Amino acid sequence: MLHRLYKGLRTSIVVVIAACGGMLAAVVLSKVSWWNSMPPATASSPSTEKVDPNNVRVTPDQMHQLELVKVGLCSFRQQKTAIGQIAFNENASTNVFTPFSGRVTRLMAQVGDEVKRGDPLFEIDSPEVVQVQTDLIAALHARDKANSHLDVMRRQADRQQRLFRDKATSQREMEQAQNDLAAAESDFKTALGALTAARHRLRVIIGRDQDEVDRLERERIINPLLAVNAPIGGTVTARRIGPGQFVKTDASEAHFSISDLSTMWLKAYVAEGDIPNVRVGQEIDVRILALPDRRVHARIDAIGAASDPTTRRVMVRSEIPNPDGLLRAEMFATFKISVGNVEATTAVPTDAIIRRGEETRLWVEKEPQVFQSRTVKIGAEQNGCIQIRDGLNQGETVVGRGAIFVDNEGRH
């Protein structure tokens, strides 16, 4: 009985195991069939393919923001490079000295001040100023004395003339009175001349204005102080005296310097071997180190007559406007002087050039909406164009305006 029961139970277990094995096999077969029925990987699947950063494809919307330019020829003039500096316009500058020796009592102008012609710069106490005013007062006394003497001689001559007509005096006395009158007139004219010279000296050499001269003649009170005035309008660029200092007329350095800064000079120093190619009127392109965003165009006004024995260079000068006053004397500058004949060479707009450190590149159209980065060698830059010396052929198309955006896309 038990034996039959055990045998039946074993048979049931085997049936159950067989059934489970069939079900597992069915599941495995169904999974294999599903895997085989899957489609190939799509573009959205991860890929190990690398993108070339030297090639960029842009969308039609992005194309509207780009300007494509056909590479052609542009005219360039050969240029010579020189170093130089900004300087004051010496034709609009002056040094101020004192006309008389004396001690500085007051300073009325400082470096950087804007002054007009006739504005006082400094004041001195000078004994020589006293002497000039004394001379004027003495000339006034001499004129008054000569005028009084002339009046006496006129009356004497008139009286002798009447007496002679009445035969109350001799002809000799009448003629003597006429001679005395002539001498008095001559003395008066001499006194007037001396007075005019004293006035002129006081106005021109001392620097007194007409009101001060009139005051001195009216009051005859000497003012020992002398105000030295600005001879021209401009900016005070230097001051070399201080309060209480004794100044002399034979000073080696000017007491004040004034310059009109509305224009400045550009002084370039050109190698003497290049001077035969330089002419007055030639154009120059100037870059100022302190003002990198400013480009100055000018023409040569003068060429030096001698070469520096140390540097073997010749000074070439130009004048430029300085309306905003940003140009300062002694600023360092580099000059490009156009020489020789005009030459037509391959060129692209300046917007097309991308600078990466020492490397210069641009983006060339490879096919519609696809651009390739290319390294090129550049030359001169003139009139908005850059000369291409190597790496690009005429007829190719490059990105002009918007090249920087294509370059940024390539970097990403």
PDB file of N, CA and C in Angstrom, residues 146-222:
ATOM      1  N   ALA A 146      59.145 170.540 -20.533  1.00  0.00           N
ATOM      2  CA  ALA A 146      59.365 171.019 -21.895  1.00  0.00           C
ATOM      3  C   ALA A 146      58.136 171.744 -22.418  1.00  0.00           C
ATOM      4  N   ASN A 147      56.972 171.263 -22.031  1.00  0.00           N
ATOM      5  CA  ASN A 147      55.741 171.935 -22.459  1.00  0.00           C
ATOM      6  C   ASN A 147      55.623 173.323 -21.834  1.00  0.00           C
ATOM      7  N   SER A 148      55.994 173.452 -20.543  1.00  0.00           N
ATOM      8  CA  SER A 148      55.954 174.763 -19.886  1.00  0.00           C
ATOM      9  C   SER A 148      56.963 175.726 -20.518  1.00  0.00           C
ATOM     10  N   HIS A 149      58.147 175.218 -20.791  1.00  0.00           N
ATOM     11  CA  HIS A 149      59.160 176.059 -21.430  1.00  0.00           C
ATOM     12  C   HIS A 149      58.715 176.490 -22.821  1.00  0.00           C
ATOM     13  N   LEU A 150      58.031 175.589 -23.515  1.00  0.00           N
ATOM     14  CA  LEU A 150      57.548 175.923 -24.851  1.00  0.00           C
ATOM     15  C   LEU A 150      56.505 177.034 -24.781  1.00  0.00           C
ATOM     16  N   ASP A 151      55.631 176.964 -23.782  1.00  0.00           N
ATOM     17  CA  ASP A 151      54.632 178.029 -23.627  1.00  0.00           C
ATOM     18  C   ASP A 151      55.308 179.380 -23.376  1.00  0.00           C
ATOM     19  N   VAL A 152      56.347 179.406 -22.547  1.00  0.00           N
ATOM     20  CA  VAL A 152      57.071 180.665 -22.268  1.00  0.00           C
ATOM     21  C   VAL A 152      57.724 181.192 -23.538  1.00  0.00           C
ATOM     22  N   MET A 153      58.327 180.295 -24.303  1.00  0.00           N
ATOM     23  CA  MET A 153      59.006 180.743 -25.508  1.00  0.00           C
ATOM     24  C   MET A 153      58.009 181.251 -26.559  1.00  0.00           C
ATOM     25  N   ARG A 154      56.833 180.654 -26.586  1.00  0.00           N
ATOM     26  CA  ARG A 154      55.825 181.147 -27.529  1.00  0.00           C
ATOM     27  C   ARG A 154      55.395 182.575 -27.154  1.00  0.00           C
ATOM     28  N   ARG A 155      55.148 182.789 -25.862  1.00  0.00           N
ATOM     29  CA  ARG A 155      54.750 184.137 -25.443  1.00  0.00           C
ATOM     30  C   ARG A 155      55.874 185.156 -25.688  1.00  0.00           C
ATOM     31  N   GLN A 156      57.117 184.739 -25.435  1.00  0.00           N
ATOM     32  CA  GLN A 156      58.253 185.643 -25.659  1.00  0.00           C
ATOM     33  C   GLN A 156      58.396 185.994 -27.132  1.00  0.00           C
ATOM     34  N   ALA A 157      58.200 184.980 -27.981  1.00  0.00           N
ATOM     35  CA  ALA A 157      58.325 185.235 -29.420  1.00  0.00           C
ATOM     36  C   ALA A 157      57.205 186.154 -29.899  1.00  0.00           C
ATOM     37  N   ASP A 158      55.990 185.941 -29.391  1.00  0.00           N
ATOM     38  CA  ASP A 158      54.868 186.796 -29.784  1.00  0.00           C
ATOM     39  C   ASP A 158      55.114 188.247 -29.323  1.00  0.00           C
ATOM     40  N   ARG A 159      55.618 188.422 -28.105  1.00  0.00           N
ATOM     41  CA  ARG A 159      55.875 189.776 -27.601  1.00  0.00           C
ATOM     42  C   ARG A 159      56.960 190.486 -28.413  1.00  0.00           C
ATOM     43  N   GLN A 160      58.026 189.759 -28.754  1.00  0.00           N
ATOM     44  CA  GLN A 160      59.094 190.372 -29.542  1.00  0.00           C
ATOM     45  C   GLN A 160      58.597 190.714 -30.958  1.00  0.00           C
ATOM     46  N   GLN A 161      57.667 189.866 -31.460  1.00  0.00           N
ATOM     47  CA  GLN A 161      57.115 190.135 -32.791  1.00  0.00           C
ATOM     48  C   GLN A 161      56.295 191.427 -32.774  1.00  0.00           C
ATOM     49  N   ARG A 162      55.493 191.629 -31.731  1.00  0.00           N
ATOM     50  CA  ARG A 162      54.698 192.843 -31.641  1.00  0.00           C
ATOM     51  C   ARG A 162      55.584 194.079 -31.444  1.00  0.00           C
ATOM     52  N   LEU A 163      56.626 193.960 -30.595  1.00  0.00           N
ATOM     53  CA  LEU A 163      57.533 195.079 -30.370  1.00  0.00           C
ATOM     54  C   LEU A 163      58.291 195.459 -31.643  1.00  0.00           C
ATOM     55  N   PHE A 164      58.627 194.430 -32.406  1.00  0.00           N
ATOM     56  CA  PHE A 164      59.370 194.724 -33.644  1.00  0.00           C
ATOM     57  C   PHE A 164      58.479 195.450 -34.646  1.00  0.00           C
ATOM     58  N   ARG A 165      57.169 195.042 -34.675  1.00  0.00           N
ATOM     59  CA  ARG A 165      56.268 195.756 -35.584  1.00  0.00           C
ATOM     60  C   ARG A 165      56.092 197.221 -35.152  1.00  0.00           C
ATOM     61  N   ASP A 166      56.128 197.453 -33.817  1.00  0.00           N
ATOM     62  CA  ASP A 166      55.997 198.824 -33.314  1.00  0.00           C
ATOM     63  C   ASP A 166      57.349 199.561 -33.269  1.00  0.00           C
ATOM     64  N   LYS A 167      58.380 198.904 -33.759  1.00  0.00           N
ATOM     65  CA  LYS A 167      59.736 199.448 -33.782  1.00  0.00           C
ATOM     66  C   LYS A 167      60.206 199.808 -32.371  1.00  0.00           C
ATOM     67  N   ALA A 168      59.767 198.906 -31.427  1.00  0.00           N
ATOM     68  CA  ALA A 168      60.189 199.117 -30.041  1.00  0.00           C
ATOM     69  C   ALA A 168      61.322 198.170 -29.650  1.00  0.00           C
ATOM     70  N   THR A 169      61.717 197.295 -30.520  1.00  0.00           N
ATOM     71  CA  THR A 169      62.837 196.398 -30.271  1.00  0.00           C
ATOM     72  C   THR A 169      63.602 196.177 -31.559  1.00  0.00           C
ATOM     73  N   SER A 170      64.773 195.611 -31.421  1.00  0.00           N
ATOM     74  CA  SER A 170      65.617 195.401 -32.602  1.00  0.00           C
ATOM     75  C   SER A 170      65.262 194.078 -33.281  1.00  0.00           C
ATOM     76  N   GLN A 171      65.694 193.998 -34.522  1.00  0.00           N
ATOM     77  CA  GLN A 171      65.466 192.750 -35.286  1.00  0.00           C
ATOM     78  C   GLN A 171      66.259 191.607 -34.675  1.00  0.00           C
ATOM     79  N   ARG A 172      67.397 191.931 -34.120  1.00  0.00           N
ATOM     80  CA  ARG A 172      68.229 190.880 -33.517  1.00  0.00           C
ATOM     81  C   ARG A 172      67.516 190.233 -32.342  1.00  0.00           C
ATOM     82  N   GLU A 173      66.897 190.989 -31.475  1.00  0.00           N
ATOM     83  CA  GLU A 173      66.172 190.429 -30.342  1.00  0.00           C
ATOM     84  C   GLU A 173      64.953 189.630 -30.799  1.00  0.00           C
ATOM     85  N   MET A 174      64.304 190.124 -31.853  1.00  0.00           N
ATOM     86  CA  MET A 174      63.155 189.385 -32.391  1.00  0.00           C
ATOM     87  C   MET A 174      63.601 188.042 -32.952  1.00  0.00           C
ATOM     88  N   GLU A 175      64.692 187.971 -33.679  1.00  0.00           N
ATOM     89  CA  GLU A 175      65.181 186.726 -34.254  1.00  0.00           C
ATOM     90  C   GLU A 175      65.666 185.767 -33.158  1.00  0.00           C
ATOM     91  N   GLN A 176      66.256 186.343 -32.096  1.00  0.00           N
ATOM     92  CA  GLN A 176      66.692 185.487 -30.997  1.00  0.00           C
ATOM     93  C   GLN A 176      65.502 184.799 -30.342  1.00  0.00           C
ATOM     94  N   ALA A 177      64.391 185.552 -30.183  1.00  0.00           N
ATOM     95  CA  ALA A 177      63.174 184.951 -29.608  1.00  0.00           C
ATOM     96  C   ALA A 177      62.637 183.824 -30.490  1.00  0.00           C
ATOM     97  N   GLN A 178      62.713 183.995 -31.826  1.00  0.00           N
ATOM     98  CA  GLN A 178      62.268 182.953 -32.753  1.00  0.00           C
ATOM     99  C   GLN A 178      63.147 181.712 -32.635  1.00  0.00           C
ATOM    100  N   ASN A 179      64.456 181.927 -32.470  1.00  0.00           N
ATOM    101  CA  ASN A 179      65.367 180.780 -32.320  1.00  0.00           C
ATOM    102  C   ASN A 179      65.110 180.038 -31.014  1.00  0.00           C
ATOM    103  N   ASP A 180      64.836 180.797 -29.926  1.00  0.00           N
ATOM    104  CA  ASP A 180      64.538 180.150 -28.652  1.00  0.00           C
ATOM    105  C   ASP A 180      63.240 179.340 -28.729  1.00  0.00           C
ATOM    106  N   LEU A 181      62.254 179.845 -29.486  1.00  0.00           N
ATOM    107  CA  LEU A 181      60.996 179.119 -29.673  1.00  0.00           C
ATOM    108  C   LEU A 181      61.224 177.824 -30.429  1.00  0.00           C
ATOM    109  N   ALA A 182      62.034 177.858 -31.466  1.00  0.00           N
ATOM    110  CA  ALA A 182      62.322 176.646 -32.239  1.00  0.00           C
ATOM    111  C   ALA A 182      63.026 175.602 -31.370  1.00  0.00           C
ATOM    112  N   ALA A 183      63.960 176.070 -30.522  1.00  0.00           N
ATOM    113  CA  ALA A 183      64.660 175.126 -29.632  1.00  0.00           C
ATOM    114  C   ALA A 183      63.699 174.525 -28.624  1.00  0.00           C
ATOM    115  N   ALA A 184      62.775 175.329 -28.114  1.00  0.00           N
ATOM    116  CA  ALA A 184      61.795 174.812 -27.158  1.00  0.00           C
ATOM    117  C   ALA A 184      60.866 173.780 -27.810  1.00  0.00           C
ATOM    118  N   GLU A 185      60.477 174.028 -29.047  1.00  0.00           N
ATOM    119  CA  GLU A 185      59.639 173.054 -29.769  1.00  0.00           C
ATOM    120  C   GLU A 185      60.383 171.738 -29.979  1.00  0.00           C
ATOM    121  N   SER A 186      61.689 171.864 -30.289  1.00  0.00           N
ATOM    122  CA  SER A 186      62.493 170.649 -30.466  1.00  0.00           C
ATOM    123  C   SER A 186      62.625 169.885 -29.159  1.00  0.00           C
ATOM    124  N   ASP A 187      62.842 170.599 -28.070  1.00  0.00           N
ATOM    125  CA  ASP A 187      62.949 169.931 -26.771  1.00  0.00           C
ATOM    126  C   ASP A 187      61.634 169.249 -26.397  1.00  0.00           C
ATOM    127  N   PHE A 188      60.517 169.859 -26.728  1.00  0.00           N
ATOM    128  CA  PHE A 188      59.216 169.263 -26.408  1.00  0.00           C
ATOM    129  C   PHE A 188      58.995 167.977 -27.207  1.00  0.00           C
ATOM    130  N   LYS A 189      59.363 168.006 -28.481  1.00  0.00           N
ATOM    131  CA  LYS A 189      59.226 166.804 -29.300  1.00  0.00           C
ATOM    132  C   LYS A 189      60.120 165.679 -28.773  1.00  0.00           C
ATOM    133  N   THR A 190      61.325 166.050 -28.329  1.00  0.00           N
ATOM    134  CA  THR A 190      62.221 165.040 -27.760  1.00  0.00           C
ATOM    135  C   THR A 190      61.633 164.443 -26.487  1.00  0.00           C
ATOM    136  N   ALA A 191      61.038 165.277 -25.659  1.00  0.00           N
ATOM    137  CA  ALA A 191      60.410 164.796 -24.433  1.00  0.00           C
ATOM    138  C   ALA A 191      59.232 163.888 -24.741  1.00  0.00           C
ATOM    139  N   LEU A 192      58.448 164.231 -25.768  1.00  0.00           N
ATOM    140  CA  LEU A 192      57.334 163.371 -26.168  1.00  0.00           C
ATOM    141  C   LEU A 192      57.838 162.013 -26.655  1.00  0.00           C
ATOM    142  N   GLY A 193      58.940 162.014 -27.412  1.00  0.00           N
ATOM    143  CA  GLY A 193      59.511 160.759 -27.881  1.00  0.00           C
ATOM    144  C   GLY A 193      59.995 159.883 -26.744  1.00  0.00           C
ATOM    145  N   ALA A 194      60.632 160.487 -25.745  1.00  0.00           N
ATOM    146  CA  ALA A 194      61.105 159.729 -24.586  1.00  0.00           C
ATOM    147  C   ALA A 194      59.925 159.166 -23.795  1.00  0.00           C
ATOM    148  N   LEU A 195      58.852 159.943 -23.695  1.00  0.00           N
ATOM    149  CA  LEU A 195      57.673 159.468 -22.985  1.00  0.00           C
ATOM    150  C   LEU A 195      57.009 158.308 -23.721  1.00  0.00           C
ATOM    151  N   THR A 196      56.931 158.401 -25.031  1.00  0.00           N
ATOM    152  CA  THR A 196      56.360 157.306 -25.835  1.00  0.00           C
ATOM    153  C   THR A 196      57.170 156.033 -25.680  1.00  0.00           C
ATOM    154  N   ALA A 197      58.519 156.166 -25.677  1.00  0.00           N
ATOM    155  CA  ALA A 197      59.383 154.996 -25.504  1.00  0.00           C
ATOM    156  C   ALA A 197      59.192 154.375 -24.127  1.00  0.00           C
ATOM    157  N   ALA A 198      59.050 155.202 -23.096  1.00  0.00           N
ATOM    158  CA  ALA A 198      58.846 154.680 -21.740  1.00  0.00           C
ATOM    159  C   ALA A 198      57.508 153.953 -21.630  1.00  0.00           C
ATOM    160  N   ARG A 199      56.472 154.519 -22.265  1.00  0.00           N
ATOM    161  CA  ARG A 199      55.177 153.845 -22.269  1.00  0.00           C
ATOM    162  C   ARG A 199      55.255 152.504 -22.991  1.00  0.00           C
ATOM    163  N   HIS A 200      55.926 152.499 -24.133  1.00  0.00           N
ATOM    164  CA  HIS A 200      56.039 151.273 -24.921  1.00  0.00           C
ATOM    165  C   HIS A 200      56.802 150.203 -24.148  1.00  0.00           C
ATOM    166  N   ARG A 201      57.861 150.604 -23.494  1.00  0.00           N
ATOM    167  CA  ARG A 201      58.638 149.641 -22.720  1.00  0.00           C
ATOM    168  C   ARG A 201      57.816 149.079 -21.568  1.00  0.00           C
ATOM    169  N   LEU A 202      57.042 149.913 -20.947  1.00  0.00           N
ATOM    170  CA  LEU A 202      56.216 149.462 -19.831  1.00  0.00           C
ATOM    171  C   LEU A 202      55.126 148.504 -20.298  1.00  0.00           C
ATOM    172  N   ARG A 203      54.575 148.748 -21.481  1.00  0.00           N
ATOM    173  CA  ARG A 203      53.509 147.879 -22.004  1.00  0.00           C
ATOM    174  C   ARG A 203      54.060 146.582 -22.572  1.00  0.00           C
ATOM    175  N   VAL A 204      55.087 146.666 -23.388  1.00  0.00           N
ATOM    176  CA  VAL A 204      55.565 145.496 -24.127  1.00  0.00           C
ATOM    177  C   VAL A 204      56.527 144.658 -23.301  1.00  0.00           C
ATOM    178  N   ILE A 205      57.544 145.285 -22.731  1.00  0.00           N
ATOM    179  CA  ILE A 205      58.568 144.519 -22.028  1.00  0.00           C
ATOM    180  C   ILE A 205      58.109 144.147 -20.628  1.00  0.00           C
ATOM    181  N   ILE A 206      57.539 145.103 -19.917  1.00  0.00           N
ATOM    182  CA  ILE A 206      57.078 144.810 -18.560  1.00  0.00           C
ATOM    183  C   ILE A 206      55.759 144.052 -18.581  1.00  0.00           C
ATOM    184  N   GLY A 207      54.932 144.334 -19.572  1.00  0.00           N
ATOM    185  CA  GLY A 207      53.670 143.616 -19.671  1.00  0.00           C
ATOM    186  C   GLY A 207      52.502 144.311 -19.023  1.00  0.00           C
ATOM    187  N   ARG A 208      52.650 145.603 -18.707  1.00  0.00           N
ATOM    188  CA  ARG A 208      51.525 146.334 -18.138  1.00  0.00           C
ATOM    189  C   ARG A 208      50.492 146.626 -19.216  1.00  0.00           C
ATOM    190  N   ASP A 209      49.219 146.548 -18.851  1.00  0.00           N
ATOM    191  CA  ASP A 209      48.185 146.902 -19.808  1.00  0.00           C
ATOM    192  C   ASP A 209      47.994 148.422 -19.818  1.00  0.00           C
ATOM    193  N   GLN A 210      47.176 148.880 -20.748  1.00  0.00           N
ATOM    194  CA  GLN A 210      47.005 150.330 -20.916  1.00  0.00           C
ATOM    195  C   GLN A 210      46.380 150.961 -19.673  1.00  0.00           C
ATOM    196  N   ASP A 211      45.491 150.219 -19.001  1.00  0.00           N
ATOM    197  CA  ASP A 211      44.874 150.768 -17.787  1.00  0.00           C
ATOM    198  C   ASP A 211      45.921 151.022 -16.710  1.00  0.00           C
ATOM    199  N   GLU A 212      46.879 150.109 -16.581  1.00  0.00           N
ATOM    200  CA  GLU A 212      47.922 150.280 -15.573  1.00  0.00           C
ATOM    201  C   GLU A 212      48.842 151.449 -15.941  1.00  0.00           C
ATOM    202  N   VAL A 213      49.127 151.605 -17.232  1.00  0.00           N
ATOM    203  CA  VAL A 213      49.955 152.740 -17.674  1.00  0.00           C
ATOM    204  C   VAL A 213      49.234 154.050 -17.378  1.00  0.00           C
ATOM    205  N   ASP A 214      47.933 154.079 -17.680  1.00  0.00           N
ATOM    206  CA  ASP A 214      47.161 155.303 -17.404  1.00  0.00           C
ATOM    207  C   ASP A 214      47.133 155.600 -15.903  1.00  0.00           C
ATOM    208  N   ARG A 215      47.005 154.537 -15.083  1.00  0.00           N
ATOM    209  CA  ARG A 215      46.998 154.755 -13.633  1.00  0.00           C
ATOM    210  C   ARG A 215      48.320 155.346 -13.147  1.00  0.00           C
ATOM    211  N   LEU A 216      49.426 154.796 -13.684  1.00  0.00           N
ATOM    212  CA  LEU A 216      50.737 155.297 -13.286  1.00  0.00           C
ATOM    213  C   LEU A 216      50.920 156.754 -13.693  1.00  0.00           C
ATOM    214  N   GLU A 217      50.467 157.101 -14.892  1.00  0.00           N
ATOM    215  CA  GLU A 217      50.607 158.482 -15.338  1.00  0.00           C
ATOM    216  C   GLU A 217      49.712 159.418 -14.531  1.00  0.00           C
ATOM    217  N   ARG A 218      48.578 158.900 -14.093  1.00  0.00           N
ATOM    218  CA  ARG A 218      47.646 159.738 -13.338  1.00  0.00           C
ATOM    219  C   ARG A 218      48.061 159.883 -11.883  1.00  0.00           C
ATOM    220  N   GLU A 219      48.395 158.759 -11.222  1.00  0.00           N
ATOM    221  CA  GLU A 219      48.709 158.788  -9.801  1.00  0.00           C
ATOM    222  C   GLU A 219      50.195 158.950  -9.523  1.00  0.00           C
ATOM    223  N   ARG A 220      51.001 158.466 -10.465  1.00  0.00           N
ATOM    224  CA  ARG A 220      52.459 158.515 -10.344  1.00  0.00           C
ATOM    225  C   ARG A 220      52.926 157.808  -9.072  1.00  0.00           C
ATOM    226  N   ILE A 221      52.279 156.644  -8.797  1.00  0.00           N
ATOM    227  CA  ILE A 221      52.653 155.783  -7.680  1.00  0.00           C
ATOM    228  C   ILE A 221      53.210 154.479  -8.260  1.00  0.00           C
ATOM    229  N   ILE A 222      54.424 154.115  -7.876  1.00  0.00           N
ATOM    230  CA  ILE A 222      55.116 152.964  -8.446  1.00  0.00           C
ATOM    231  C   ILE A 222      54.608 151.668  -7.819  1.00  0.00           C
TER     232      ILE A 222
END
